[in-house]
Coordinates of C-alpha atoms and ligand atoms in Angstrom, one line a residue:
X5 CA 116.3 193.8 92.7
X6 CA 117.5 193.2 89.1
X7 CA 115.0 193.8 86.3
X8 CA 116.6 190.6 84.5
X9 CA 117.6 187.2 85.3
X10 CA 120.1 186.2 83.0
X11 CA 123.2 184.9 84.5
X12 CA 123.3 184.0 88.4
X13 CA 126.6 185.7 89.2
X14 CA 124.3 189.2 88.3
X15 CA 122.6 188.3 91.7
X16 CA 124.3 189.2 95.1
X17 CA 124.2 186.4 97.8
X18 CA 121.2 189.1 99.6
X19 CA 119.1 189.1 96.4
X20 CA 119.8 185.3 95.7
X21 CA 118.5 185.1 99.8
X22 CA 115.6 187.0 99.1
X23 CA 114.0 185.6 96.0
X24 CA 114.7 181.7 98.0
X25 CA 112.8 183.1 100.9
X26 CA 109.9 184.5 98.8
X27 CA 109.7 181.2 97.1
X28 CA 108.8 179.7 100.8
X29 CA 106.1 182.4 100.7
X30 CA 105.1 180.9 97.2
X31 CA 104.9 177.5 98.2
X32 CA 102.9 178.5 101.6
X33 CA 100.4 179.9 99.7
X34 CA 100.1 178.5 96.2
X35 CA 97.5 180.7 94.3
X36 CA 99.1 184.3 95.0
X37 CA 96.7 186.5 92.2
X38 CA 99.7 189.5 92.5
X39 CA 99.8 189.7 88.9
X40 CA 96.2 190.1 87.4
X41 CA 96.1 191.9 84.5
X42 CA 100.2 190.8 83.7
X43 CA 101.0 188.7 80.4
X44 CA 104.1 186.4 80.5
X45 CA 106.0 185.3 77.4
X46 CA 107.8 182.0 76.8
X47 CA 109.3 181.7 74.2
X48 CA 111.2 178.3 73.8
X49 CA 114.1 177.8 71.0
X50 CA 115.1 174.5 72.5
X51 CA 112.9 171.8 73.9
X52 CA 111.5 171.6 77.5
X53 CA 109.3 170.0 79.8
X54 CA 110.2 171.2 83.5
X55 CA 111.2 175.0 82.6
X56 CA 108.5 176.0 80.3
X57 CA 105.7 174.1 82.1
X58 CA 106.7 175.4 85.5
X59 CA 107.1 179.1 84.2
X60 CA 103.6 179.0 82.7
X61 CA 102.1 177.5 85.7
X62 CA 103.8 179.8 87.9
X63 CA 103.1 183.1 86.3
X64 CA 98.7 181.2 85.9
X65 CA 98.9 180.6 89.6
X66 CA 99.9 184.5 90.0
X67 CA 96.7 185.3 87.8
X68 CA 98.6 186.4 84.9
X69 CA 97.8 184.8 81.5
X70 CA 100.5 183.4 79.2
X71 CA 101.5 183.6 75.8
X72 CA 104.5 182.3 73.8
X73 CA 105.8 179.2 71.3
X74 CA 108.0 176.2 71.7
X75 CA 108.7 175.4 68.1
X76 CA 110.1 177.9 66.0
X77 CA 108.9 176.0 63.2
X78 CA 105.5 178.1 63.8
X79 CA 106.8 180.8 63.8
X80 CA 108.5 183.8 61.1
X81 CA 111.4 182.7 62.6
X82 CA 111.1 180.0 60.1
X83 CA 111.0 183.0 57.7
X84 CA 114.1 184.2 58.3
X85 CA 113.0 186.6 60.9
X86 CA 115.7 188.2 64.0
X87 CA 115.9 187.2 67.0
X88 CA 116.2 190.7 67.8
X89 CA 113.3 191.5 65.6
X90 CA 111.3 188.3 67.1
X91 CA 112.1 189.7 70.9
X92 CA 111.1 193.6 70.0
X93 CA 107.9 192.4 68.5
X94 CA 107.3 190.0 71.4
X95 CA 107.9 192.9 74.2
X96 CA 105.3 195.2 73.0
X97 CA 102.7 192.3 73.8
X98 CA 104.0 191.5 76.9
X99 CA 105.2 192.4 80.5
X100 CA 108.0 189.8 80.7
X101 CA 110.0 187.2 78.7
X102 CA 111.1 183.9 79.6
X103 CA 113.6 183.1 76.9
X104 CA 115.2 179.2 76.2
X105 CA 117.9 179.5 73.5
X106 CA 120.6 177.3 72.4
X107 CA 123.2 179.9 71.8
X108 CA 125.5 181.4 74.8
X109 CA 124.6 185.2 75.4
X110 CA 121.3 184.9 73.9
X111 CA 119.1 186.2 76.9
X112 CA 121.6 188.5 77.6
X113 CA 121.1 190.0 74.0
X114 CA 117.2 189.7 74.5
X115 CA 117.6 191.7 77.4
X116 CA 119.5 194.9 75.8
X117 CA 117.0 194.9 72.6
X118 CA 113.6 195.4 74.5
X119 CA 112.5 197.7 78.3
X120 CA 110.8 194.5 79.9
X121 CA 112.1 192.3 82.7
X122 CA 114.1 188.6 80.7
X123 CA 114.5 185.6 82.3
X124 CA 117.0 183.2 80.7
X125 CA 115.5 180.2 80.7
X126 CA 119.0 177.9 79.6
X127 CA 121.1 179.7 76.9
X128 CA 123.6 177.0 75.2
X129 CA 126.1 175.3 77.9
X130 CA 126.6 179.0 79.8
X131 CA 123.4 179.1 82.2
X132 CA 120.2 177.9 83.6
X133 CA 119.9 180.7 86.6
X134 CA 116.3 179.8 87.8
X135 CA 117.5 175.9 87.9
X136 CA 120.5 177.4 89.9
X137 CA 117.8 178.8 92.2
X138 CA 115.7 175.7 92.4
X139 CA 118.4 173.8 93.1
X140 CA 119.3 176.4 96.2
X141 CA 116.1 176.5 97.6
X142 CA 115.9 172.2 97.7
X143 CA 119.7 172.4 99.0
X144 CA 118.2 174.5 101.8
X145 CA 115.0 172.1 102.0
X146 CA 117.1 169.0 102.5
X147 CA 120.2 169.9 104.6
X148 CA 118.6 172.9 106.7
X149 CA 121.3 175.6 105.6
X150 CA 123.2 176.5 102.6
X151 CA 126.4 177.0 103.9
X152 CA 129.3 174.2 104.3
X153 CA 127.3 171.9 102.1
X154 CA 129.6 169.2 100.6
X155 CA 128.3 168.8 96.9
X156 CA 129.7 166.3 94.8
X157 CA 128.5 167.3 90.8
X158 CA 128.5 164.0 88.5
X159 CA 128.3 163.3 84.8
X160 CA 128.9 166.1 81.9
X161 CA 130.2 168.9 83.9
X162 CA 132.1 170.6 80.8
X163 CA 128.7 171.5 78.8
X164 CA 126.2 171.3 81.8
X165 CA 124.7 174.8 82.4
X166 CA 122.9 173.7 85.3
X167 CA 126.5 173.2 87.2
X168 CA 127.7 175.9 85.8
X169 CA 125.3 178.3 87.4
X170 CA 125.6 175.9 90.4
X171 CA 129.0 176.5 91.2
X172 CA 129.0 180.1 90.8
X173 CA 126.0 180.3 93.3
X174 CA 127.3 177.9 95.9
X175 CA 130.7 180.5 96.3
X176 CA 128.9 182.7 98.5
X177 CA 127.8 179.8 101.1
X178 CA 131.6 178.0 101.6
X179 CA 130.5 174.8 99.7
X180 CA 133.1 171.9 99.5
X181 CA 133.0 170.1 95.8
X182 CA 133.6 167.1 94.0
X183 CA 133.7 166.8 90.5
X184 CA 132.7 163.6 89.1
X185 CA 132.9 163.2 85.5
X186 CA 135.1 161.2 82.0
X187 CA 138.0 163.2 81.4
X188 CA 136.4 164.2 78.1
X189 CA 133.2 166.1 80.4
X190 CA 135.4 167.5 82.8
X191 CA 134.6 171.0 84.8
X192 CA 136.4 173.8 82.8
X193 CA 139.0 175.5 83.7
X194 CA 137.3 178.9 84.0
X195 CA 135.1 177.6 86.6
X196 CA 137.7 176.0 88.5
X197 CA 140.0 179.6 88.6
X198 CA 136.8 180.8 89.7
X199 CA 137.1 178.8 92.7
X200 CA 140.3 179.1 93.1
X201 CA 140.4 182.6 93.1
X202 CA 137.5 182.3 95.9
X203 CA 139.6 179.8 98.1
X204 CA 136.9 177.3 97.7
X205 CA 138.3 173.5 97.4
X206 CA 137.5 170.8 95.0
X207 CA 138.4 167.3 94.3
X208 CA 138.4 165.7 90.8
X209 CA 137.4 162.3 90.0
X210 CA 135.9 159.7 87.2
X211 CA 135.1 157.4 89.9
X212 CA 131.5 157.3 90.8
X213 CA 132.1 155.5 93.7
X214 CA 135.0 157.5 95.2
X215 CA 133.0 160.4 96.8
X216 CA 129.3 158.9 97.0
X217 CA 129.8 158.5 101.0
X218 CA 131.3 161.9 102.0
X219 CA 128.8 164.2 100.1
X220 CA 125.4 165.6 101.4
X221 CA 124.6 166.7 98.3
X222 CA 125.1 164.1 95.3
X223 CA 124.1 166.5 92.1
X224 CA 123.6 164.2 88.8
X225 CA 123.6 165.3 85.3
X226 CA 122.9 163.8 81.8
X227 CA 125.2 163.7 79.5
X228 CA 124.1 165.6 77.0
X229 CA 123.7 164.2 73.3
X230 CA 122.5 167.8 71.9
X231 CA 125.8 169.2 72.9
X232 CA 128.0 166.9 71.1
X233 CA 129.2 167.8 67.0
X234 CA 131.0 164.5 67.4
X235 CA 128.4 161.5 67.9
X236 CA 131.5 159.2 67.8
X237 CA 132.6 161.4 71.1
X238 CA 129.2 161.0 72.4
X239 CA 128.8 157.3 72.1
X240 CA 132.0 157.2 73.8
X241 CA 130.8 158.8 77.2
X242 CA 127.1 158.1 77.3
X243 CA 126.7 155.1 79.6
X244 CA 129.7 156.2 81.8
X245 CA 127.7 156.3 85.3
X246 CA 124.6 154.8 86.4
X247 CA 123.5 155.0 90.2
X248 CA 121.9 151.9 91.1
X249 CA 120.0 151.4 94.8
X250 CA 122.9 149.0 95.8
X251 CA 125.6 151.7 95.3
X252 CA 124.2 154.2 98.2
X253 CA 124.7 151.6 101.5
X254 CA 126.8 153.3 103.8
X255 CA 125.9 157.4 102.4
X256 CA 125.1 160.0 104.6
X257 CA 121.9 160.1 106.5
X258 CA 121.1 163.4 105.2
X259 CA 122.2 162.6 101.2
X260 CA 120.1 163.7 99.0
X261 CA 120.1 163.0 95.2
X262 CA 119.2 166.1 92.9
X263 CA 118.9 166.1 89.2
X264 CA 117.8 168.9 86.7
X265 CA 116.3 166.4 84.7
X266 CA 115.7 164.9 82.3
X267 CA 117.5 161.9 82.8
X268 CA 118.3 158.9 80.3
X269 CA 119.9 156.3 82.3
X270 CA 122.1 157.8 85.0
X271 CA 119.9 157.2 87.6
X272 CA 118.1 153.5 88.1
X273 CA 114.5 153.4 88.2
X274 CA 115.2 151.8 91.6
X275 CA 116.6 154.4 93.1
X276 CA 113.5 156.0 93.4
X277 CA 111.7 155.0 96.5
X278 CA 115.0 155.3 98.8
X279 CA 115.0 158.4 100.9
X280 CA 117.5 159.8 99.0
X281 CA 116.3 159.9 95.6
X282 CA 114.6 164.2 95.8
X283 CA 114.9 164.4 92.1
X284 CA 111.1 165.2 91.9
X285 CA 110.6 167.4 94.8
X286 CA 113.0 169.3 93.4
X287 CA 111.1 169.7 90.0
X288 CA 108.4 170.9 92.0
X289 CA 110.0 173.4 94.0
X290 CA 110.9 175.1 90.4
X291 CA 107.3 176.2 90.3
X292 CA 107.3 178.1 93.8
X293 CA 111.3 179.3 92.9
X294 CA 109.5 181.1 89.8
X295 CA 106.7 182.2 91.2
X296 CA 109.0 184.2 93.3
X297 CA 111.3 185.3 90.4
X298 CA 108.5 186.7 88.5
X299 CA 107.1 188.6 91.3
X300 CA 110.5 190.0 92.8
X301 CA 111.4 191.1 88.7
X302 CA 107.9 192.6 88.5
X303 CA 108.5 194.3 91.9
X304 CA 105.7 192.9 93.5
X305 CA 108.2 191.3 96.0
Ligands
CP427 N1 115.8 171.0 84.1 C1 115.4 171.4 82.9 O1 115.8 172.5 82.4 O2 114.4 170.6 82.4 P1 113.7 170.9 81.0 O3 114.8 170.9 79.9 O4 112.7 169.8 80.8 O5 113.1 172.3 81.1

């Protein structure tokens, strides 16, 4: 097993299996006290409500305690102070680091400055990797396997991390995509030589409509305002999907609706109560997905 988690094409489709199939431990048994005595870091540069709170509660429900910030303004940051300088300090008071930062490569720098295990936690538009492994372990949940899923990705594709980190783990299980998305927020190109150069097929649409019946997997994202330097640009795409209850007649039996969340409109509240809407299940299954990656980083898995 890795010592870090920082991008998920680091992980081999055995190590991915393995840390999805401690998470089912995890969830089978909720309050595991492996790490008594541990102290977890999480340090947040960029806001959060699923990633930071599930982190902390997973690393309390494995009896370690937690330390960490999610304001720089209270911190010597604010003073001028490194990052490099903030993560050395921060290592020599704890056993781990979950890291959120809005610039590309940050985690990965985190990890070379200090000797404990780093978990990116979302670094600019590049990757999300415990999301990526969240979202695994519902795919797997909902449809029974991972392989030959048919996963359509919607909304802001070109700055969304979580699809990035998607896509790249998807190419070991022989997915089939769609990407849905403006022509502004389309899926780069790197991603889609990736793919090619796997043999893996996509479609590209900007009709929302176009692929909603012939997915299993129906993966929405926000568009993301903090992303934009343009807010012309932004106002431009904002709005451009919304899923309302009335649009899923005729889906799949097995569909299910994911989401990273937050959401700001892309999904109707009325979506909700149909058995496709797994959004929230999903943010739940982040607690038992990190659970497992502390433990397996840790080596107590
Ligand atoms: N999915 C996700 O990363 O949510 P937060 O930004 O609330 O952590």
């Amino acid at each position: 097993m890795h010592k870090n988690l920082i991008s998920i094409h680091d992980f081999s489709k055995e190590e991915i299996l393995h840390i999805l199939s401690v998470a089912r431990e995890m969830e089978a048994d909720k309050s595991q006290k492996l790490l008594e005595g541990k102290v977890v870091a999480c340090i947040f540069f960029e806001p959060s409500t699923r990633t930071r709170l599930s982190f902390e509660t997973a690393a309390n429900r494995l009896g370690a305690r937690v330390i960490g910030f999610s304001d720089v303004a209270n911190t010597s940051i604010s003073k001028g102070e490194t990052l490099k300088d903030t993560i050395k300090m921060v290592s020599n008071y704890v056993d781990l680091i979950v890291m959120r930062h809005p610039l590309e490569g940050a985690a990965r720098y985190a990890s070379e400055v200090c000797d404990i295990p780093v978990v990116n936690a979302g670094d600019g538009a590049n990757q999300h990797p415990s999301q990526t492994l969240l979202d695994l372990y519902t795919i797997l949940e909902t449809q029974g396997r991972l392989d030959d899923v048919s996963v359509n990705m919607v909304g802001d594709l070109k700055y969304g991390r979580t699809v990035h980190s998607l896509l790249q783990a998807m190419s070991h299980f022989s997915p089939r995509f769609c990407f849905t998305s403006p022509d502004e927020l389309r899926m780069p190109e790197e991603y889609k030589e990736f793919l090619d150069r796997r043999g893996i097929t996509y479609t590209e649409t900007a009709s929302l409509q176009e692929h909603l019946r012939d997915c299993d997997i129906l993966y929405m994202t926000r568009v993301q305002q903090e992303r934009f330097s343009d807010p012309m640009e932004y106002e431009k795409v904002k709005d451009v999907y919304r899923l309302e209850r009335d649009m899923l007649e005729g889906v799949r039996p097995n569909m299910k609706i994911l989401h990273p969340l937050p959401r700001v409109g892309e999904i109707a509240d009325n979506v909700d109560d149909t058995p496709y809407a797994y959004y929230y299940k999903q943010a739940e299954n982040g607690m038992y997905v990190r659970m497992a990656i502390i433990a397996c980083l840790l080596g107590y898995r």
